[in-house]
Amino acid sequence: MPRQCDICQSARAIIRRPKTGQRICKECFFYVFETEVHHTIVDNRLFNRGARIGIGASGGKDSTVLAYVMKTLNQRYDYGLELFLLSVDEGISGYRDDSLETVKRNQKQYELPLKIVSYEQLYGWSMDSIVEAVGRKNNCTFCGVFRRQALDRGALMLDLDHIVTGHNADDVAETILMNVLRGDIPRLGRCTEIATVGDGYIGRSKPFKYAYEKEIVMYAYLKRLDYFSTECTYSPNAYRGYARQYLKDLESVRPSAIIDIIHAGEAMKVAETVQLPTLTSCSRCGYISSNAVCKACVLLEGLERGIPKMGISKQSGQAAAADAQPVGRGKAVEPVHFEQLREQALEIRRLRMQTTAASSDSTARPELCAES
């Protein structure tokens, strides 16, 4: 006999939620999933009314569901947000070009403005050319560093106030495990934060921090959302993959393991005696950094000099620098300084406010004339 939904007690249950054990029907699942994300947004005060929000859109399940849910909640609860899709083209043939086609369809389906920035445009290197230079072992280091900065650059081009990403509970738990295994204390202290500041000006948050990946997949499937599901060509050798497999093994034994790890990470406190890096601005590009030169600029320098391992670790970088014959490849472009991007964003905002004020005045004038 089919089991009834634990919430409405009328419809047939089709899902068992991994983090609560509840057996619920399709409509109740939609309701609790969306409501939990709403409470995550409201309880953590992620946005202010009138804010311009960029949704990091890759075409995958997480970002597609995030775009759909953000638009739904913005309308349902009247957040008063301006929503945009912001995508990064890393330059991975047969992967990113296909996924961006999905993003372009999402733009039409959700009627949201779309901005695409590319590694080639920003740095003069595509991921295909980077992998050709560095190999498949450490390519994810380059991609992660460049993507994070690319999102902030795109956000400034659009004069956004905030970026939301589709990082889910599984992603957060994996990151905690990775930082514990690496003994990375500074990142361990930051990785559980639901909201951070990207370039020092633009906020960034994870509305899906407590949403299980399984539920996001189920939501996308039941809503019949259009998303891209192929894995990145260069990701099979990524260190994160091992943490992900370990987490899946834990989850198979204890379904609540994911949320338990997140709560454990949130409860961890870094001792006051631990010396944490001080954040400053990169002397070359102006991006927020804990060193005089940010990671992206160091990686770009290594690529340009023909010693791509220079920015991966001190040991491998020093060895590579000693053995290599630096060659100027001429591929890299000098990234626009962040201070210049911020000034451009302020100018865009000033012009937009003038346009809004002029529009308001023209609307108000007939009423004033009528009164006189």
PDB file of C-alpha atoms in Angstrom, residues 140-370:
ATOM      1  CA  CYS A 140      41.646  22.914 -11.252  1.00  0.00           C
ATOM      2  CA  THR A 141      43.809  25.287  -9.188  1.00  0.00           C
ATOM      3  CA  PHE A 142      43.979  27.690 -12.123  1.00  0.00           C
ATOM      4  CA  CYS A 143      40.288  27.351 -12.932  1.00  0.00           C
ATOM      5  CA  GLY A 144      39.077  27.930  -9.370  1.00  0.00           C
ATOM      6  CA  VAL A 145      41.244  31.019  -8.828  1.00  0.00           C
ATOM      7  CA  PHE A 146      40.422  32.554 -12.206  1.00  0.00           C
ATOM      8  CA  ARG A 147      36.686  31.808 -11.971  1.00  0.00           C
ATOM      9  CA  ARG A 148      36.284  33.437  -8.587  1.00  0.00           C
ATOM     10  CA  GLN A 149      37.955  36.628  -9.787  1.00  0.00           C
ATOM     11  CA  ALA A 150      36.086  36.503 -13.119  1.00  0.00           C
ATOM     12  CA  LEU A 151      32.740  36.493 -11.301  1.00  0.00           C
ATOM     13  CA  ASP A 152      33.722  39.603  -9.347  1.00  0.00           C
ATOM     14  CA  ARG A 153      34.910  41.309 -12.529  1.00  0.00           C
ATOM     15  CA  GLY A 154      31.621  40.491 -14.248  1.00  0.00           C
ATOM     16  CA  ALA A 155      29.685  41.736 -11.225  1.00  0.00           C
ATOM     17  CA  LEU A 156      31.462  45.098 -11.364  1.00  0.00           C
ATOM     18  CA  MET A 157      30.776  45.368 -15.100  1.00  0.00           C
ATOM     19  CA  LEU A 158      27.059  45.044 -14.255  1.00  0.00           C
ATOM     20  CA  ASP A 159      27.306  47.176 -11.089  1.00  0.00           C
ATOM     21  CA  LEU A 160      25.908  44.352  -8.960  1.00  0.00           C
ATOM     22  CA  ASP A 161      25.610  44.518  -5.180  1.00  0.00           C
ATOM     23  CA  HIS A 162      25.774  40.792  -4.539  1.00  0.00           C
ATOM     24  CA  ILE A 163      26.502  37.427  -6.162  1.00  0.00           C
ATOM     25  CA  VAL A 164      24.693  34.195  -5.264  1.00  0.00           C
ATOM     26  CA  THR A 165      26.175  30.830  -6.165  1.00  0.00           C
ATOM     27  CA  GLY A 166      24.658  27.354  -6.297  1.00  0.00           C
ATOM     28  CA  HIS A 167      27.018  25.792  -3.738  1.00  0.00           C
ATOM     29  CA  ASN A 168      24.932  23.217  -1.865  1.00  0.00           C
ATOM     30  CA  ALA A 169      25.278  21.344   1.434  1.00  0.00           C
ATOM     31  CA  ASP A 170      27.338  18.591  -0.193  1.00  0.00           C
ATOM     32  CA  ASP A 171      29.771  21.188  -1.591  1.00  0.00           C
ATOM     33  CA  VAL A 172      30.173  22.868   1.801  1.00  0.00           C
ATOM     34  CA  ALA A 173      30.724  19.537   3.603  1.00  0.00           C
ATOM     35  CA  GLU A 174      33.302  18.502   0.965  1.00  0.00           C
ATOM     36  CA  THR A 175      35.164  21.785   1.413  1.00  0.00           C
ATOM     37  CA  ILE A 176      35.259  21.320   5.192  1.00  0.00           C
ATOM     38  CA  LEU A 177      36.710  17.819   4.756  1.00  0.00           C
ATOM     39  CA  MET A 178      39.286  19.058   2.219  1.00  0.00           C
ATOM     40  CA  ASN A 179      40.458  21.864   4.499  1.00  0.00           C
ATOM     41  CA  VAL A 180      40.694  19.500   7.488  1.00  0.00           C
ATOM     42  CA  LEU A 181      42.740  16.996   5.463  1.00  0.00           C
ATOM     43  CA  ARG A 182      45.036  19.751   4.174  1.00  0.00           C
ATOM     44  CA  GLY A 183      45.304  21.432   7.567  1.00  0.00           C
ATOM     45  CA  ASP A 184      44.250  24.719   5.948  1.00  0.00           C
ATOM     46  CA  ILE A 185      43.236  26.668   9.057  1.00  0.00           C
ATOM     47  CA  PRO A 186      42.467  30.045   7.388  1.00  0.00           C
ATOM     48  CA  ARG A 187      40.129  28.464   4.829  1.00  0.00           C
ATOM     49  CA  LEU A 188      38.602  26.140   7.426  1.00  0.00           C
ATOM     50  CA  GLY A 189      37.544  29.183   9.400  1.00  0.00           C
ATOM     51  CA  ARG A 190      35.888  30.792   6.350  1.00  0.00           C
ATOM     52  CA  CYS A 191      34.420  27.897   4.367  1.00  0.00           C
ATOM     53  CA  THR A 192      31.277  27.498   6.503  1.00  0.00           C
ATOM     54  CA  GLU A 193      30.305  31.172   6.239  1.00  0.00           C
ATOM     55  CA  ILE A 194      27.105  31.595   4.275  1.00  0.00           C
ATOM     56  CA  ALA A 195      28.055  35.100   3.150  1.00  0.00           C
ATOM     57  CA  THR A 196      31.460  36.559   2.335  1.00  0.00           C
ATOM     58  CA  VAL A 197      32.865  39.607   0.580  1.00  0.00           C
ATOM     59  CA  GLY A 198      34.447  38.862  -2.784  1.00  0.00           C
ATOM     60  CA  ASP A 199      36.622  41.700  -4.044  1.00  0.00           C
ATOM     61  CA  GLY A 200      36.122  43.662  -0.824  1.00  0.00           C
ATOM     62  CA  TYR A 201      33.032  45.452  -2.165  1.00  0.00           C
ATOM     63  CA  ILE A 202      30.660  42.876  -3.604  1.00  0.00           C
ATOM     64  CA  GLY A 203      28.943  40.419  -1.271  1.00  0.00           C
ATOM     65  CA  ARG A 204      28.690  36.744  -2.109  1.00  0.00           C
ATOM     66  CA  SER A 205      26.425  34.111  -0.556  1.00  0.00           C
ATOM     67  CA  LYS A 206      25.176  30.514  -0.775  1.00  0.00           C
ATOM     68  CA  PRO A 207      21.359  30.297  -0.429  1.00  0.00           C
ATOM     69  CA  PHE A 208      21.626  26.504  -0.942  1.00  0.00           C
ATOM     70  CA  LYS A 209      24.092  26.019   1.926  1.00  0.00           C
ATOM     71  CA  TYR A 210      21.720  23.626   3.729  1.00  0.00           C
ATOM     72  CA  ALA A 211      20.129  22.063   0.625  1.00  0.00           C
ATOM     73  CA  TYR A 212      21.212  18.507  -0.187  1.00  0.00           C
ATOM     74  CA  GLU A 213      22.424  17.803  -3.718  1.00  0.00           C
ATOM     75  CA  LYS A 214      19.958  14.901  -4.000  1.00  0.00           C
ATOM     76  CA  GLU A 215      17.051  17.264  -3.305  1.00  0.00           C
ATOM     77  CA  ILE A 216      18.296  19.812  -5.833  1.00  0.00           C
ATOM     78  CA  VAL A 217      18.477  17.063  -8.484  1.00  0.00           C
ATOM     79  CA  MET A 218      14.994  15.860  -7.533  1.00  0.00           C
ATOM     80  CA  TYR A 219      13.623  19.413  -7.658  1.00  0.00           C
ATOM     81  CA  ALA A 220      15.090  19.974 -11.126  1.00  0.00           C
ATOM     82  CA  TYR A 221      13.714  16.624 -12.312  1.00  0.00           C
ATOM     83  CA  LEU A 222      10.204  17.098 -10.937  1.00  0.00           C
ATOM     84  CA  LYS A 223      10.012  20.695 -12.178  1.00  0.00           C
ATOM     85  CA  ARG A 224      11.397  19.548 -15.540  1.00  0.00           C
ATOM     86  CA  LEU A 225      13.969  22.321 -15.579  1.00  0.00           C
ATOM     87  CA  ASP A 226      16.384  22.647 -18.484  1.00  0.00           C
ATOM     88  CA  TYR A 227      19.925  22.003 -17.263  1.00  0.00           C
ATOM     89  CA  PHE A 228      23.278  20.619 -18.457  1.00  0.00           C
ATOM     90  CA  SER A 229      24.481  17.452 -16.709  1.00  0.00           C
ATOM     91  CA  THR A 230      27.843  16.536 -18.267  1.00  0.00           C
ATOM     92  CA  GLU A 231      30.881  16.557 -15.953  1.00  0.00           C
ATOM     93  CA  CYS A 232      33.773  18.892 -16.723  1.00  0.00           C
ATOM     94  CA  THR A 233      36.347  17.319 -19.034  1.00  0.00           C
ATOM     95  CA  TYR A 234      39.213  18.180 -16.687  1.00  0.00           C
ATOM     96  CA  SER A 235      37.637  17.404 -13.290  1.00  0.00           C
ATOM     97  CA  PRO A 236      38.109  13.591 -12.823  1.00  0.00           C
ATOM     98  CA  ASN A 237      41.581  14.069 -11.309  1.00  0.00           C
ATOM     99  CA  ALA A 238      40.528  16.914  -8.994  1.00  0.00           C
ATOM    100  CA  TYR A 239      41.303  16.541  -5.272  1.00  0.00           C
ATOM    101  CA  ARG A 240      37.683  17.431  -4.497  1.00  0.00           C
ATOM    102  CA  GLY A 241      36.577  14.216  -6.200  1.00  0.00           C
ATOM    103  CA  TYR A 242      38.193  12.107  -3.476  1.00  0.00           C
ATOM    104  CA  ALA A 243      36.516  14.157  -0.735  1.00  0.00           C
ATOM    105  CA  ARG A 244      33.212  13.789  -2.584  1.00  0.00           C
ATOM    106  CA  GLN A 245      33.512  10.001  -2.753  1.00  0.00           C
ATOM    107  CA  TYR A 246      34.404   9.814   0.935  1.00  0.00           C
ATOM    108  CA  LEU A 247      31.364  11.960   1.776  1.00  0.00           C
ATOM    109  CA  LYS A 248      29.078   9.725  -0.309  1.00  0.00           C
ATOM    110  CA  ASP A 249      30.373   6.684   1.583  1.00  0.00           C
ATOM    111  CA  LEU A 250      29.608   8.408   4.890  1.00  0.00           C
ATOM    112  CA  GLU A 251      26.151   9.418   3.677  1.00  0.00           C
ATOM    113  CA  SER A 252      25.318   5.841   2.684  1.00  0.00           C
ATOM    114  CA  VAL A 253      25.897   4.790   6.290  1.00  0.00           C
ATOM    115  CA  ARG A 254      24.500   7.920   7.959  1.00  0.00           C
ATOM    116  CA  PRO A 255      22.214  10.115   5.763  1.00  0.00           C
ATOM    117  CA  SER A 256      22.566  13.077   8.114  1.00  0.00           C
ATOM    118  CA  ALA A 257      26.390  13.041   7.776  1.00  0.00           C
ATOM    119  CA  ILE A 258      26.394  16.011   5.381  1.00  0.00           C
ATOM    120  CA  ILE A 259      24.474  18.368   7.627  1.00  0.00           C
ATOM    121  CA  ASP A 260      26.347  17.025  10.676  1.00  0.00           C
ATOM    122  CA  ILE A 261      29.696  17.927   9.102  1.00  0.00           C
ATOM    123  CA  ILE A 262      28.438  21.432   8.285  1.00  0.00           C
ATOM    124  CA  HIS A 263      27.266  21.996  11.866  1.00  0.00           C
ATOM    125  CA  ALA A 264      30.576  20.648  13.158  1.00  0.00           C
ATOM    126  CA  GLY A 265      32.438  23.044  10.870  1.00  0.00           C
ATOM    127  CA  GLU A 266      30.300  25.959  12.053  1.00  0.00           C
ATOM    128  CA  ALA A 267      31.100  25.078  15.673  1.00  0.00           C
ATOM    129  CA  MET A 268      34.868  25.017  15.105  1.00  0.00           C
ATOM    130  CA  LYS A 269      36.751  27.995  16.504  1.00  0.00           C
ATOM    131  CA  VAL A 270      40.236  29.014  15.479  1.00  0.00           C
ATOM    132  CA  ALA A 271      42.406  29.606  18.553  1.00  0.00           C
ATOM    133  CA  GLU A 272      43.371  33.233  19.148  1.00  0.00           C
ATOM    134  CA  THR A 273      47.029  32.198  19.170  1.00  0.00           C
ATOM    135  CA  VAL A 274      46.825  31.114  15.512  1.00  0.00           C
ATOM    136  CA  GLN A 275      48.309  33.741  13.201  1.00  0.00           C
ATOM    137  CA  LEU A 276      45.859  34.293  10.343  1.00  0.00           C
ATOM    138  CA  PRO A 277      46.822  36.107   7.128  1.00  0.00           C
ATOM    139  CA  THR A 278      45.935  39.792   6.856  1.00  0.00           C
ATOM    140  CA  LEU A 279      43.903  40.751   3.807  1.00  0.00           C
ATOM    141  CA  THR A 280      45.182  43.526   1.586  1.00  0.00           C
ATOM    142  CA  SER A 281      44.971  44.475  -2.101  1.00  0.00           C
ATOM    143  CA  CYS A 282      47.071  42.984  -4.884  1.00  0.00           C
ATOM    144  CA  SER A 283      49.741  45.442  -5.983  1.00  0.00           C
ATOM    145  CA  ARG A 284      49.163  44.473  -9.622  1.00  0.00           C
ATOM    146  CA  CYS A 285      45.416  44.122 -10.169  1.00  0.00           C
ATOM    147  CA  GLY A 286      43.898  45.524  -6.947  1.00  0.00           C
ATOM    148  CA  TYR A 287      42.021  42.318  -6.058  1.00  0.00           C
ATOM    149  CA  ILE A 288      41.670  41.334  -2.410  1.00  0.00           C
ATOM    150  CA  SER A 289      44.624  39.162  -1.361  1.00  0.00           C
ATOM    151  CA  SER A 290      46.557  37.922   1.652  1.00  0.00           C
ATOM    152  CA  ASN A 291      49.836  38.530  -0.211  1.00  0.00           C
ATOM    153  CA  ALA A 292      51.387  41.484  -1.991  1.00  0.00           C
ATOM    154  CA  VAL A 293      50.519  39.795  -5.308  1.00  0.00           C
ATOM    155  CA  CYS A 294      47.278  37.796  -5.580  1.00  0.00           C
ATOM    156  CA  LYS A 295      47.134  34.150  -6.634  1.00  0.00           C
ATOM    157  CA  ALA A 296      45.651  34.941 -10.037  1.00  0.00           C
ATOM    158  CA  CYS A 297      48.492  37.312 -10.937  1.00  0.00           C
ATOM    159  CA  VAL A 298      51.108  34.782  -9.761  1.00  0.00           C
ATOM    160  CA  LEU A 299      49.505  32.030 -11.850  1.00  0.00           C
ATOM    161  CA  LEU A 300      49.332  34.308 -14.880  1.00  0.00           C
ATOM    162  CA  GLU A 301      52.982  35.240 -14.472  1.00  0.00           C
ATOM    163  CA  GLY A 302      53.929  31.562 -14.350  1.00  0.00           C
ATOM    164  CA  LEU A 303      51.984  30.864 -17.527  1.00  0.00           C
ATOM    165  CA  GLU A 304      53.526  33.831 -19.303  1.00  0.00           C
ATOM    166  CA  ARG A 305      57.064  32.913 -18.270  1.00  0.00           C
ATOM    167  CA  GLY A 306      56.614  29.291 -19.288  1.00  0.00           C
ATOM    168  CA  ILE A 307      56.788  27.971 -15.699  1.00  0.00           C
ATOM    169  CA  PRO A 308      53.097  27.254 -14.949  1.00  0.00           C
ATOM    170  CA  LYS A 309      53.860  25.401 -11.681  1.00  0.00           C
ATOM    171  CA  MET A 310      55.245  28.605 -10.180  1.00  0.00           C
ATOM    172  CA  GLY A 311      51.994  29.565  -8.493  1.00  0.00           C
ATOM    173  CA  ILE A 312      50.790  26.117  -7.407  1.00  0.00           C
ATOM    174  CA  SER A 313      53.061  25.609  -4.398  1.00  0.00           C
ATOM    175  CA  LYS A 314      56.277  27.096  -3.082  1.00  0.00           C
ATOM    176  CA  GLN A 315      58.244  23.856  -3.505  1.00  0.00           C
ATOM    177  CA  SER A 316      57.119  23.002  -7.041  1.00  0.00           C
ATOM    178  CA  GLY A 317      57.277  26.651  -8.051  1.00  0.00           C
ATOM    179  CA  GLN A 318      60.843  27.114  -6.868  1.00  0.00           C
ATOM    180  CA  ALA A 319      61.955  23.874  -8.556  1.00  0.00           C
ATOM    181  CA  ALA A 320      60.257  24.803 -11.809  1.00  0.00           C
ATOM    182  CA  ALA A 321      61.708  28.314 -11.745  1.00  0.00           C
ATOM    183  CA  ALA A 322      65.200  26.903 -11.219  1.00  0.00           C
ATOM    184  CA  ASP A 323      64.976  24.393 -14.069  1.00  0.00           C
ATOM    185  CA  ALA A 324      62.929  26.306 -16.614  1.00  0.00           C
ATOM    186  CA  GLN A 325      64.085  28.735 -19.228  1.00  0.00           C
ATOM    187  CA  PRO A 326      61.496  31.550 -18.966  1.00  0.00           C
ATOM    188  CA  VAL A 327      59.902  32.351 -22.278  1.00  0.00           C
ATOM    189  CA  GLY A 328      57.559  35.233 -22.950  1.00  0.00           C
ATOM    190  CA  ARG A 329      54.589  33.608 -24.639  1.00  0.00           C
ATOM    191  CA  GLY A 330      52.752  36.848 -25.209  1.00  0.00           C
ATOM    192  CA  LYS A 331      49.388  35.201 -24.536  1.00  0.00           C
ATOM    193  CA  ALA A 332      48.428  36.870 -21.288  1.00  0.00           C
ATOM    194  CA  VAL A 333      46.607  40.184 -21.251  1.00  0.00           C
ATOM    195  CA  GLU A 334      47.018  42.563 -18.350  1.00  0.00           C
ATOM    196  CA  PRO A 335      43.766  42.332 -16.371  1.00  0.00           C
ATOM    197  CA  VAL A 336      41.935  45.616 -15.845  1.00  0.00           C
ATOM    198  CA  HIS A 337      42.750  46.963 -12.382  1.00  0.00           C
ATOM    199  CA  PHE A 338      39.901  46.462  -9.929  1.00  0.00           C
ATOM    200  CA  GLU A 339      39.994  50.117  -8.881  1.00  0.00           C
ATOM    201  CA  GLN A 340      39.230  51.060 -12.482  1.00  0.00           C
ATOM    202  CA  LEU A 341      36.374  48.537 -12.572  1.00  0.00           C
ATOM    203  CA  ARG A 342      34.961  49.965  -9.338  1.00  0.00           C
ATOM    204  CA  GLU A 343      35.092  53.486 -10.738  1.00  0.00           C
ATOM    205  CA  GLN A 344      33.290  52.324 -13.871  1.00  0.00           C
ATOM    206  CA  ALA A 345      30.649  50.588 -11.717  1.00  0.00           C
ATOM    207  CA  LEU A 346      30.097  53.798  -9.726  1.00  0.00           C
ATOM    208  CA  GLU A 347      29.681  55.739 -12.976  1.00  0.00           C
ATOM    209  CA  ILE A 348      27.145  53.187 -14.234  1.00  0.00           C
ATOM    210  CA  ARG A 349      25.255  53.513 -10.952  1.00  0.00           C
ATOM    211  CA  ARG A 350      25.311  57.322 -11.107  1.00  0.00           C
ATOM    212  CA  LEU A 351      23.907  57.337 -14.648  1.00  0.00           C
ATOM    213  CA  ARG A 352      21.254  54.794 -13.727  1.00  0.00           C
ATOM    214  CA  MET A 353      20.137  56.849 -10.731  1.00  0.00           C
ATOM    215  CA  GLN A 354      19.947  59.969 -12.891  1.00  0.00           C
ATOM    216  CA  THR A 355      17.792  58.110 -15.412  1.00  0.00           C
ATOM    217  CA  THR A 356      15.525  56.817 -12.644  1.00  0.00           C
ATOM    218  CA  ALA A 357      15.182  60.289 -11.129  1.00  0.00           C
ATOM    219  CA  ALA A 358      14.400  61.842 -14.516  1.00  0.00           C
ATOM    220  CA  SER A 359      11.801  59.164 -15.176  1.00  0.00           C
ATOM    221  CA  SER A 360      10.192  59.796 -11.774  1.00  0.00           C
ATOM    222  CA  ASP A 361      10.109  63.551 -12.401  1.00  0.00           C
ATOM    223  CA  SER A 362       8.461  63.164 -15.802  1.00  0.00           C
ATOM    224  CA  THR A 363       5.831  60.898 -14.279  1.00  0.00           C
ATOM    225  CA  ALA A 364       5.138  63.312 -11.414  1.00  0.00           C
ATOM    226  CA  ARG A 365       4.909  66.564 -13.470  1.00  0.00           C
ATOM    227  CA  PRO A 366       1.389  66.048 -14.910  1.00  0.00           C
ATOM    228  CA  GLU A 367       0.015  65.570 -11.396  1.00  0.00           C
ATOM    229  CA  LEU A 368       1.680  68.793 -10.183  1.00  0.00           C
ATOM    230  CA  CYS A 369       0.308  70.703 -13.170  1.00  0.00           C
ATOM    231  CA  ALA A 370      -3.151  69.381 -12.474  1.00  0.00           C
TER     232      ALA A 370
END
